[in-house]
Tab-separated table of C-alpha atoms in Angstrom:
chain	number	residue	atom	x	y	z
A	1366	MET	CA	9.795	9.914	24.277
A	1367	HIS	CA	6.878	10.935	22.780
A	1368	PHE	CA	5.450	12.093	19.368
A	1369	THR	CA	6.325	15.760	18.840
A	1370	VAL	CA	5.796	18.471	15.691
A	1371	ARG	CA	8.249	19.243	13.710
A	1372	SER	CA	8.147	20.862	10.248
A	1373	ARG	CA	8.540	19.775	6.787
A	1374	ALA	CA	11.466	21.986	6.449
A	1375	ALA	CA	13.151	20.119	9.210
A	1376	VAL	CA	13.503	17.486	6.678
A	1377	THR	CA	13.967	19.394	3.747
A	1378	THR	CA	17.111	20.950	5.147
A	1379	VAL	CA	18.856	17.565	5.537
A	1380	LEU	CA	17.735	15.851	2.474
A	1381	SER	CA	17.064	18.459	-0.440
A	1382	SER	CA	20.304	19.174	-1.778
A	1383	SER	CA	20.316	15.082	-2.014
A	1384	LEU	CA	17.994	14.438	-5.166
A	1385	GLY	CA	19.255	13.336	-8.404
A	1386	LYS	CA	22.095	11.271	-6.876
A	1387	ARG	CA	21.917	7.450	-7.433
A	1388	HIS	CA	24.841	6.147	-5.966
A	1389	LEU	CA	26.649	6.824	-2.599
A	1390	SER	CA	30.131	6.218	-1.647
A	1391	MET	CA	30.108	5.398	2.181
A	1392	SER	CA	32.929	4.306	4.522
A	1393	ARG	CA	32.143	1.496	6.986
A	1394	ALA	CA	34.085	0.468	10.415
A	1395	ARG	CA	34.570	-3.325	10.149
A	1396	THR	CA	32.304	-3.212	13.376
A	1397	SER	CA	29.534	-1.886	11.495
A	1398	PRO	CA	26.121	-3.171	12.658
A	1399	ILE	CA	24.962	-3.069	8.834
A	1400	THR	CA	27.500	-6.193	8.303
A	1401	THR	CA	26.385	-7.806	11.466
A	1402	PHE	CA	23.158	-7.648	11.768
A	1403	SER	CA	20.711	-10.603	11.737
A	1404	ILE	CA	17.364	-11.512	11.823
A	1405	ASN	CA	14.918	-14.434	13.479
A	1406	GLY	CA	13.849	-16.497	10.075
A	1407	ASP	CA	12.014	-19.059	12.565
A	1408	ARG	CA	9.978	-16.021	14.315
A	1409	LEU	CA	8.864	-14.302	11.240
A	1410	TRP	CA	7.563	-17.057	9.388
A	1411	ASN	CA	5.700	-17.859	13.002
A	1412	ASP	CA	4.321	-14.463	12.947
A	1413	ILE	CA	3.109	-14.860	9.366
A	1414	HIS	CA	0.897	-17.745	10.012
A	1415	HIS	CA	-0.312	-16.966	13.351
A	1416	THR	CA	-1.580	-13.383	12.276
A	1417	ALA	CA	-3.157	-15.667	9.294
A	1418	GLN	CA	-5.322	-16.619	11.813
A	1419	PHE	CA	-6.977	-13.603	12.068
A	1420	SER	CA	-9.142	-14.147	9.313
A	1421	ALA	CA	-12.917	-14.697	8.243
A	1422	PRO	CA	-13.025	-18.143	6.477
A	1423	SER	CA	-11.008	-18.373	3.687
A	1424	PRO	CA	-9.496	-21.557	2.877
A	1425	GLY	CA	-5.646	-21.382	2.672
A	1426	GLY	CA	-5.703	-17.633	2.838
A	1427	VAL	CA	-6.766	-14.510	4.592
A	1428	THR	CA	-10.081	-12.294	4.087
A	1429	ARG	CA	-9.172	-9.244	6.722
A	1430	LEU	CA	-11.177	-6.428	5.297
A	1431	CYS	CA	-10.641	-2.859	6.609
A	1432	ALA	CA	-12.018	-2.207	10.093
A	1433	ASP	CA	-13.770	-5.746	10.278
A	1434	ASP	CA	-13.853	-7.933	13.700
A	1435	ASN	CA	-10.330	-9.855	12.461
A	1436	ASP	CA	-8.583	-6.587	11.587
A	1437	LYS	CA	-9.531	-5.215	15.110
A	1438	LYS	CA	-7.748	-8.716	16.097
A	1439	VAL	CA	-4.408	-8.445	14.302
A	1440	ARG	CA	-4.178	-4.657	15.193
A	1441	ASP	CA	-4.486	-5.591	18.771
A	1442	TRP	CA	-1.868	-8.284	18.405
A	1443	PHE	CA	0.283	-5.823	16.862
A	1444	ARG	CA	-0.128	-3.098	20.001
A	1445	ASP	CA	0.896	-5.820	21.899
A	1446	GLN	CA	3.907	-6.923	20.524
A	1447	VAL	CA	4.853	-3.238	20.463
A	1448	LEU	CA	4.164	-2.279	23.458
A	1449	ALA	CA	6.523	-5.535	24.593
A	1450	LEU	CA	9.434	-3.920	22.945
A	1451	GLY	CA	8.774	-0.291	24.715
A	1452	ALA	CA	7.602	1.447	21.928
A	1453	ASP	CA	5.626	4.988	22.087
A	1454	TYR	CA	2.707	3.500	20.487
A	1455	LYS	CA	-0.294	5.776	19.040
A	1456	VAL	CA	-3.343	5.425	17.060
A	1457	ASN	CA	-4.582	8.115	14.584
A	1458	ALA	CA	-7.999	9.449	13.738
A	1459	THR	CA	-7.821	6.706	10.536
A	1460	GLY	CA	-6.924	4.101	12.498
A	1461	THR	CA	-3.080	3.646	11.458
A	1462	GLN	CA	-1.159	2.181	14.065
A	1463	PHE	CA	2.507	3.968	15.195
A	1464	ALA	CA	5.346	2.508	17.187
A	1465	LEU	CA	8.055	4.740	17.756
A	1466	ILE	CA	11.606	3.409	19.217
A	1467	GLN	CA	13.697	5.997	20.289
A	1468	GLY	CA	17.120	6.910	18.689
A	1469	THR	CA	20.442	8.467	20.022
A	1470	ASP	CA	19.214	11.654	18.457
A	1471	ASN	CA	15.928	12.323	18.836
A	1472	THR	CA	15.857	15.828	17.018
A	1473	ILE	CA	15.927	13.878	13.839
A	1474	PRO	CA	12.552	12.814	12.027
A	1475	PRO	CA	11.918	9.150	12.727
A	1476	ILE	CA	13.123	6.661	9.566
A	1477	ALA	CA	9.751	4.807	9.065
A	1478	MET	CA	8.939	1.055	7.908
A	1479	GLY	CA	5.562	0.730	6.869
A	1480	SER	CA	3.289	-1.490	5.414
A	1481	HIS	CA	-0.858	-3.011	6.057
A	1482	PHE	CA	-2.501	-5.855	7.442
A	1483	ASP	CA	-5.756	-5.355	5.386
A	1484	THR	CA	-6.403	-7.777	2.790
A	1485	VAL	CA	-8.769	-8.440	-0.133
A	1486	ALA	CA	-11.641	-10.661	0.234
A	1487	THR	CA	-9.898	-13.690	-1.010
A	1488	GLY	CA	-6.164	-12.682	-0.209
A	1489	GLY	CA	-3.320	-14.537	0.735
A	1490	LYS	CA	-0.677	-14.428	4.303
A	1491	PHE	CA	1.647	-12.237	2.588
A	1492	ASP	CA	0.445	-9.189	0.679
A	1493	GLY	CA	0.326	-6.318	2.930
A	1494	PRO	CA	1.246	-8.243	6.408
A	1495	LEU	CA	4.412	-9.214	5.467
A	1496	GLY	CA	5.778	-5.467	5.246
A	1497	VAL	CA	4.535	-4.888	8.916
A	1498	LEU	CA	5.920	-8.031	10.471
A	1499	CYS	CA	9.412	-7.713	8.639
A	1500	ALA	CA	9.152	-3.544	10.333
A	1501	LEU	CA	7.907	-5.804	13.431
A	1502	GLU	CA	11.281	-8.170	13.391
A	1503	VAL	CA	13.708	-5.425	12.612
A	1504	LEU	CA	12.790	-3.611	15.814
A	1505	ARG	CA	13.127	-7.157	17.711
A	1506	SER	CA	16.349	-8.142	16.224
A	1507	PHE	CA	17.736	-4.469	16.745
A	1508	ARG	CA	16.780	-4.853	20.483
A	1509	GLU	CA	18.378	-8.096	20.862
A	1510	GLN	CA	21.694	-7.256	19.201
A	1511	ASN	CA	22.065	-3.698	20.820
A	1512	ILE	CA	21.696	-1.901	17.857
A	1513	LYS	CA	20.788	1.891	18.060
A	1514	THR	CA	20.277	4.168	15.207
A	1515	ARG	CA	20.737	7.545	15.918
A	1516	ALA	CA	17.376	8.728	14.225
A	1517	PRO	CA	14.544	7.253	15.783
A	1518	LEU	CA	12.518	4.342	14.215
A	1519	VAL	CA	8.660	3.971	13.854
A	1520	ALA	CA	6.950	0.800	12.514
A	1521	ILE	CA	3.420	1.775	10.953
A	1522	ASN	CA	0.000	-0.478	10.106
A	1523	TRP	CA	-1.388	1.886	7.547
A	1524	THR	CA	-5.132	1.772	7.452
A	1525	ASN	CA	-7.061	0.469	4.555
A	1526	GLU	CA	-4.548	0.312	1.708
A	1527	GLU	CA	-6.548	-2.440	-0.330
A	1528	GLY	CA	-9.624	-0.803	-0.743
A	1529	ALA	CA	-10.985	-4.077	-0.481
A	1530	ARG	CA	-14.229	-3.097	1.691
A	1531	PHE	CA	-14.019	0.678	1.683
A	1532	PHE	CA	-13.276	3.026	-1.366
A	1533	PRO	CA	-10.783	4.500	-2.112
A	1534	PRO	CA	-7.972	2.398	-1.376
A	1535	LEU	CA	-4.305	3.787	-0.109
A	1536	GLY	CA	-7.125	5.459	2.371
A	1537	SER	CA	-4.614	6.864	5.715
A	1538	SER	CA	-1.858	7.275	3.835
A	1539	GLN	CA	-3.294	9.378	1.250
A	1540	VAL	CA	-4.253	11.832	4.440
A	1541	TYR	CA	-0.873	11.722	5.929
A	1542	ALA	CA	0.493	12.769	2.737
A	1543	GLY	CA	-1.968	15.756	2.277
A	1544	GLN	CA	-3.872	14.334	-0.619
A	1545	SER	CA	-7.037	13.789	1.411
A	1546	THR	CA	-8.615	14.625	4.759
A	1547	ILE	CA	-9.782	12.893	7.515
A	1548	THR	CA	-13.277	13.690	6.959
A	1549	ALA	CA	-12.863	12.337	3.637
A	1550	ALA	CA	-11.178	9.268	4.614
A	1551	HIS	CA	-13.850	8.562	7.349
A	1552	ALA	CA	-16.859	8.938	4.380
A	1553	SER	CA	-15.285	6.573	2.443
A	1554	TYR	CA	-18.229	3.874	1.103
A	1555	SER	CA	-18.510	0.614	1.342
A	1556	ASN	CA	-17.922	-1.448	-1.698
A	1557	ASP	CA	-20.743	-3.411	-1.505
A	1558	GLY	CA	-23.715	-1.025	-0.960
A	1559	SER	CA	-23.953	-1.493	2.645
A	1560	PRO	CA	-24.292	1.994	4.725
A	1561	GLU	CA	-21.461	1.203	6.746
A	1562	THR	CA	-18.175	3.670	5.958
A	1563	MET	CA	-14.893	3.691	7.203
A	1564	GLY	CA	-15.072	5.835	9.900
A	1565	SER	CA	-18.096	4.227	11.314
A	1566	GLU	CA	-16.446	0.932	11.459
A	1567	LEU	CA	-12.874	2.227	12.689
A	1568	GLU	CA	-15.097	3.851	15.760
A	1569	ARG	CA	-17.295	0.353	16.233
A	1570	ILE	CA	-13.382	-1.723	16.662
A	1571	GLY	CA	-12.111	1.105	18.993
A	1572	TYR	CA	-9.403	2.458	16.046
A	1573	VAL	CA	-10.273	6.293	16.017
A	1574	GLY	CA	-7.336	7.520	17.990
A	1575	SER	CA	-5.899	11.008	18.573
A	1576	GLY	CA	-2.244	10.312	17.341
A	1577	PRO	CA	-0.574	12.479	14.492
A	1578	ASN	CA	-2.496	12.271	11.000
A	1579	THR	CA	-0.403	14.124	8.643
A	1580	PHE	CA	3.420	14.417	7.653
A	1581	GLU	CA	3.347	18.259	9.096
A	1582	GLU	CA	2.023	16.779	12.380
A	1583	PHE	CA	4.735	13.776	12.330
A	1584	PRO	CA	7.361	14.192	9.493
A	1585	ILE	CA	9.520	11.367	8.775
A	1586	SER	CA	13.069	11.157	7.334
A	1587	ALA	CA	11.950	8.243	4.817
A	1588	HIS	CA	9.804	5.232	4.579
A	1589	PHE	CA	10.611	1.781	3.459
A	1590	GLU	CA	8.460	-0.859	2.575
A	1591	VAL	CA	8.578	-4.433	2.214
A	1592	HIS	CA	5.818	-6.068	-0.095
A	1593	VAL	CA	6.054	-9.376	-2.014
A	1594	GLU	CA	6.839	-8.663	-5.432
A	1595	GLN	CA	3.353	-9.874	-7.445
A	1596	GLN	CA	4.968	-10.780	-10.437
A	1597	SER	CA	7.651	-12.840	-11.595
A	1598	SER	CA	10.840	-10.767	-12.856
A	1599	LEU	CA	12.795	-12.121	-9.498
A	1600	GLU	CA	11.818	-15.693	-9.947
A	1601	ARG	CA	13.122	-15.291	-13.433
A	1602	ALA	CA	16.416	-13.963	-11.962
A	1603	ASP	CA	16.723	-16.244	-9.372
A	1604	LYS	CA	16.695	-13.485	-7.105
A	1605	PRO	CA	15.090	-13.804	-3.133
A	1606	VAL	CA	14.822	-9.801	-3.205
A	1607	GLY	CA	15.084	-6.573	-5.215
A	1608	TRP	CA	14.617	-3.318	-4.999
A	1609	VAL	CA	11.943	-1.097	-6.442
A	1610	GLU	CA	13.117	1.469	-8.978
A	1611	GLY	CA	9.410	2.914	-9.337
A	1612	TRP	CA	5.731	2.056	-10.590
A	1613	GLU	CA	3.773	2.007	-13.680
A	1614	GLY	CA	0.563	4.333	-13.817
A	1615	MET	CA	-2.333	3.795	-12.879
A	1616	THR	CA	-5.566	5.603	-12.211
A	1617	TRP	CA	-9.087	4.354	-10.617
A	1618	TYR	CA	-12.480	5.978	-12.238
A	1619	GLU	CA	-16.265	5.485	-11.435
A	1620	VAL	CA	-18.860	6.022	-13.887
A	1621	VAL	CA	-22.585	6.027	-13.020
A	1622	PHE	CA	-24.890	5.133	-15.945
A	1623	HIS	CA	-28.653	6.489	-15.344
A	1624	GLY	CA	-31.793	4.797	-17.045
A	1625	ALA	CA	-35.126	4.823	-16.141
A	1626	ASP	CA	-37.094	1.890	-13.950
A	1627	GLY	CA	-39.359	-0.616	-16.012
A	1628	HIS	CA	-40.727	-3.997	-15.659
A	1629	ALA	CA	-38.435	-6.788	-17.050
A	1630	ASN	CA	-41.089	-8.853	-18.603
A	1631	THR	CA	-43.709	-6.176	-20.038
A	1632	ALA	CA	-41.544	-3.417	-21.227
A	1633	ALA	CA	-40.929	-3.666	-24.948
A	1634	MET	CA	-37.494	-4.077	-25.689
A	1635	HIS	CA	-37.340	-0.943	-28.022
A	1636	GLY	CA	-37.167	2.350	-26.060
A	1637	ARG	CA	-35.967	0.695	-22.848
A	1638	LYS	CA	-33.314	2.681	-21.046
A	1639	ASP	CA	-31.508	-0.184	-19.325
A	1640	SER	CA	-28.621	1.099	-17.514
A	1641	VAL	CA	-27.193	-2.454	-17.226
A	1642	GLN	CA	-27.057	-2.789	-21.451
A	1643	GLY	CA	-24.773	0.653	-21.551
A	1644	ALA	CA	-22.522	-0.507	-18.490
A	1645	ALA	CA	-21.971	-3.345	-20.168
A	1646	LYS	CA	-21.053	-1.790	-23.522
A	1647	PHE	CA	-18.765	-0.055	-21.657
A	1648	MET	CA	-17.369	-2.606	-20.010
A	1649	THR	CA	-16.069	-4.820	-23.010
A	1650	SER	CA	-15.035	-1.403	-24.902
A	1651	ILE	CA	-12.333	-0.254	-21.949
A	1652	GLU	CA	-10.951	-4.146	-22.314
A	1653	THR	CA	-10.720	-3.665	-26.203
A	1654	LEU	CA	-8.795	0.200	-25.231
A	1655	ALA	CA	-6.369	-1.504	-23.005
A	1656	HIS	CA	-5.389	-4.033	-25.730
A	1657	ASP	CA	-5.030	-1.336	-28.359
A	1658	MET	CA	-3.014	1.124	-26.582
A	1659	HIS	CA	-0.672	-1.514	-24.914
A	1660	GLY	CA	-2.096	-0.668	-21.481
A	1661	ARG	CA	-4.298	-2.800	-18.833
A	1662	SER	CA	-7.555	-2.282	-17.328
A	1663	THR	CA	-9.788	-4.117	-14.970
A	1664	VAL	CA	-13.420	-3.601	-13.788
A	1665	THR	CA	-13.402	-3.832	-10.064
A	1666	ALA	CA	-17.052	-3.264	-8.796
A	1667	ILE	CA	-20.580	-3.260	-10.427
A	1668	GLU	CA	-23.214	-2.075	-8.565
A	1669	SER	CA	-27.060	-2.138	-10.055
A	1670	GLY	CA	-30.590	-1.585	-8.933
A	1671	PRO	CA	-33.280	-1.715	-8.335
A	1672	VAL	CA	-32.500	-5.283	-6.580
A	1673	GLY	CA	-35.447	-7.412	-7.630
A	1674	ALA	CA	-36.865	-9.860	-10.044
A	1675	CYS	CA	-38.485	-8.420	-12.573
A	1676	ASN	CA	-36.895	-4.712	-12.313
A	1677	ILE	CA	-34.967	-3.255	-15.441
A	1678	GLN	CA	-31.754	-1.792	-13.914
A	1679	SER	CA	-32.061	1.878	-13.896
A	1680	ARG	CA	-28.920	2.656	-12.433
A	1681	THR	CA	-25.550	0.893	-12.678
A	1682	LYS	CA	-22.255	1.825	-10.842
A	1683	VAL	CA	-19.045	0.774	-12.513
A	1684	VAL	CA	-15.660	1.278	-11.090
A	1685	PHE	CA	-12.399	0.391	-12.983
A	1686	CYS	CA	-8.737	1.025	-13.179
A	1687	LEU	CA	-6.994	1.792	-16.066
A	1688	MET	CA	-2.930	1.331	-16.227
A	1689	HIS	CA	0.002	2.086	-18.243
A	1690	ALA	CA	3.613	2.584	-18.132
A	1691	ASP	CA	4.322	5.916	-19.914
A	1692	ALA	CA	2.330	8.602	-18.487
A	1693	GLU	CA	0.830	10.285	-21.605
A	1694	GLY	CA	-0.350	7.052	-22.422
A	1695	LEU	CA	-2.414	6.771	-18.992
A	1696	LEU	CA	-3.770	10.310	-19.729
A	1697	GLU	CA	-4.726	8.928	-22.867
A	1698	MET	CA	-6.344	6.202	-22.367
A	1699	GLY	CA	-8.460	8.259	-19.487
A	1700	ARG	CA	-9.709	10.776	-22.454
A	1701	ARG	CA	-10.267	8.051	-24.503
A	1702	ALA	CA	-12.210	6.048	-21.502
A	1703	GLU	CA	-14.467	9.068	-21.068
A	1704	ALA	CA	-15.539	9.136	-24.530
A	1705	LEU	CA	-16.268	5.702	-24.410
A	1706	ALA	CA	-19.126	6.040	-21.556
A	1707	LYS	CA	-20.490	9.068	-23.339
A	1708	THR	CA	-21.004	6.723	-26.924
A	1709	ALA	CA	-22.030	3.904	-24.623
A	1710	ALA	CA	-24.945	6.170	-22.741
A	1711	SER	CA	-25.952	7.529	-25.860
A	1712	ILE	CA	-26.736	4.581	-27.678
A	1713	HIS	CA	-28.936	3.059	-24.943
A	1714	GLY	CA	-30.585	6.705	-24.034
A	1715	LEU	CA	-28.845	6.859	-20.500
A	1716	GLY	CA	-27.624	9.890	-18.597
A	1717	HIS	CA	-24.287	9.058	-16.883
A	1718	ALA	CA	-21.458	10.688	-14.583
A	1719	MET	CA	-17.799	9.645	-14.526
A	1720	SER	CA	-15.409	10.618	-11.888
A	1721	ARG	CA	-11.594	10.036	-11.296
A	1722	THR	CA	-11.262	8.752	-7.825
A	1723	LEU	CA	-7.295	8.136	-7.699
A	1724	HIS	CA	-4.681	9.095	-10.342
A	1725	LEU	CA	-1.148	7.870	-9.772
A	1726	LEU	CA	1.163	9.193	-12.778
A	1727	PRO	CA	4.296	6.573	-13.381
A	1728	GLY	CA	7.325	7.558	-11.458
A	1729	ASP	CA	10.493	6.423	-9.795
A	1730	PHE	CA	11.341	6.146	-6.239
A	1731	THR	CA	13.800	8.273	-3.952
A	1732	PRO	CA	17.327	7.480	-5.351
A	1733	GLU	CA	19.220	7.898	-1.876
A	1734	ALA	CA	16.583	5.690	-0.430
A	1735	VAL	CA	16.641	2.911	-3.392
A	1736	ASP	CA	20.598	3.273	-3.427
A	1737	CYS	CA	20.031	1.867	0.558
A	1738	VAL	CA	18.085	-0.773	-0.359
A	1739	ALA	CA	20.341	-1.537	-3.463
A	1740	ARG	CA	23.162	-1.847	-1.108
A	1741	ALA	CA	21.494	-4.054	1.580
A	1742	CYS	CA	20.378	-6.686	-1.268
A	1743	GLY	CA	23.852	-6.777	-2.610
A	1744	GLU	CA	24.318	-9.775	-5.116
A	1745	LYS	CA	21.265	-11.517	-3.722
A	1746	GLY	CA	18.863	-8.684	-5.420
A	1747	VAL	CA	17.687	-7.174	-8.639
A	1748	GLY	CA	16.235	-3.797	-9.587
A	1749	ALA	CA	12.018	-4.121	-10.432
A	1750	ARG	CA	9.345	-2.056	-11.164
A	1751	THR	CA	5.725	-2.203	-9.192
A	1752	LEU	CA	2.738	-2.608	-11.424
A	1753	THR	CA	0.424	-1.695	-8.755
A	1754	GLY	CA	-0.322	0.887	-5.580
A	1755	HIS	CA	1.026	1.061	-2.275
A	1756	ASP	CA	1.235	3.189	0.492
A	1757	SER	CA	4.845	3.952	-0.161
A	1758	LEU	CA	3.142	5.943	-3.350
A	1759	GLU	CA	1.719	8.015	-0.908
A	1760	THR	CA	4.729	8.642	1.606
A	1761	LEU	CA	6.959	9.551	-1.916
A	1762	LEU	CA	5.229	12.797	-1.965
A	1763	VAL	CA	6.487	13.957	1.785
A	1764	ALA	CA	9.590	11.880	2.468
A	1765	PRO	CA	12.433	9.758	0.535
A	1766	THR	CA	10.715	6.452	-0.025
A	1767	ALA	CA	11.876	3.313	-1.438
A	1768	MET	CA	10.495	-0.715	-1.434
A	1769	VAL	CA	12.114	-3.908	-0.483
A	1770	PHE	CA	10.314	-6.953	-3.193
A	1771	VAL	CA	10.309	-10.492	-1.813
A	1772	ARG	CA	10.022	-13.029	-4.500
A	1773	SER	CA	6.441	-14.204	-5.215
A	1774	LYS	CA	5.661	-17.807	-6.657
A	1775	ASP	CA	4.558	-18.136	-10.273
A	1776	GLY	CA	3.893	-14.009	-9.866
A	1777	VAL	CA	0.561	-14.856	-7.813
A	1778	SER	CA	-1.177	-12.604	-5.526
A	1779	HIS	CA	-4.963	-11.310	-4.238
A	1780	SER	CA	-4.868	-15.085	-3.902
A	1781	ALA	CA	-4.941	-17.842	-1.238
A	1782	LYS	CA	-2.476	-19.295	-3.715
A	1783	GLU	CA	0.070	-16.563	-3.121
A	1784	TRP	CA	3.207	-18.012	-1.795
A	1785	SER	CA	6.706	-16.614	-0.761
A	1786	ASP	CA	9.195	-18.969	0.667
A	1787	LYS	CA	10.549	-18.952	4.380
A	1788	ASP	CA	13.663	-18.124	3.400
A	1789	ASP	CA	12.799	-15.495	1.257
A	1790	CYS	CA	10.869	-13.403	3.373
A	1791	ALA	CA	13.707	-13.782	6.191
A	1792	GLU	CA	16.252	-12.226	3.485
A	1793	GLY	CA	13.260	-9.478	3.059
A	1794	ALA	CA	13.400	-8.459	6.939
A	1795	LEU	CA	17.057	-8.668	6.831
A	1796	VAL	CA	17.661	-6.174	3.727
A	1797	LEU	CA	14.536	-3.960	5.457
A	1798	GLY	CA	16.916	-4.023	8.247
A	1799	LYS	CA	20.001	-3.143	6.411
A	1800	SER	CA	18.241	-0.217	4.487
A	1801	VAL	CA	17.427	1.447	7.540
A	1802	LEU	CA	20.867	1.470	8.805
A	1803	ASN	CA	22.315	2.382	5.620
A	1804	PHE	CA	20.196	5.170	5.661
A	1805	ASP	CA	20.672	6.240	9.076
A	1806	GLU	CA	24.333	6.235	8.092
A	1807	TYR	CA	23.293	8.578	5.021
A	1808	LEU	CA	21.617	10.762	7.533
A	1809	LEU	CA	25.009	11.593	9.609
A	1810	ARG	CA	27.134	12.151	6.505
A	1811	ARG	CA	24.182	14.401	5.083
A	1812	LYS	CA	24.307	16.167	8.509
């Protein structure tokens, strides 16, 4: 089977009347694969640790940034695994890998299982990679158990979810959802100020392909993603897995303060236009803002220049994010942050420019897809909400989407200390497979 072009209407016709329902009543035959499906937890665990070797030096953890040499190695490994399963394999222009397995009715848009292999600079073995590896394990186990879905299945490795090397994050899934373009994604700049872009580095490692780039080119019926929880609600509930009901709002900004060059030693203190001083005042003020408004804020990158031993810094760029559980609270935090940047610039005689680079209001995942995950979890799971962004927040804009959470030890993530137990990871893969089967059955009943 090869990727075919289907219209958004083909998906909407099947699913549009379902929105707003939370619970589904579905009778199943006793021999349903949903009740008999199993996964190989040892194989999944081995894959988690095997792929962790594709990393820059990172004691106990993983440092695998988008389009670096280790990202190429793990992509090549994933390609080999899915080709061994007989998948129709393609790479698109933003480097995303698609592994398509035929269903019994290939007129139905595929059900997707997706996440990402890229990590942050000091990451762990689980955040991102677990979702791709669980998808791979589901495909393997379905094949071994001769489980055939009506809808095709596609396992996806999305590019640059983390935004750790190139900004902004959610690089390829934004393009897929129509929120960005291939040109803009290729132009994503290096956070360290180096001249490389995401596009140039994907080209270097051989991962600019001709596969489908957008939902219009390659519609999906749904998107399911396994991810470590990154907080402690499952741990507190003593549950290995959970269904993700929704997410907290988050917005990324960058603000550039412009001052004047000068000698660090000889220029008088009075009258300086030191951009670092304005940036410092602004950074402390947004931390106070977050406390005052019961939200959160984090400065994620700082860049200043000219670089040297005796230079007043005439340009400083600050990248930061704001988070809030309430939509109006998030928007108000943004308005106040803009005012704080203006005040900080004025105090130090600086110019400034502020832009919003990524904006995700709080919301809920698709009820029907969430229900499929909740029923797959059963008594082993509990509902939760995510406090950060995922590729699933982009796919939700075009297709029913839900997430599976796997318990995280102490809620630690983006750290070598990140940990999820072997049995919990296996439970996550099992829930993913059952969620896909539930949704495949749901599509049959909708039709």
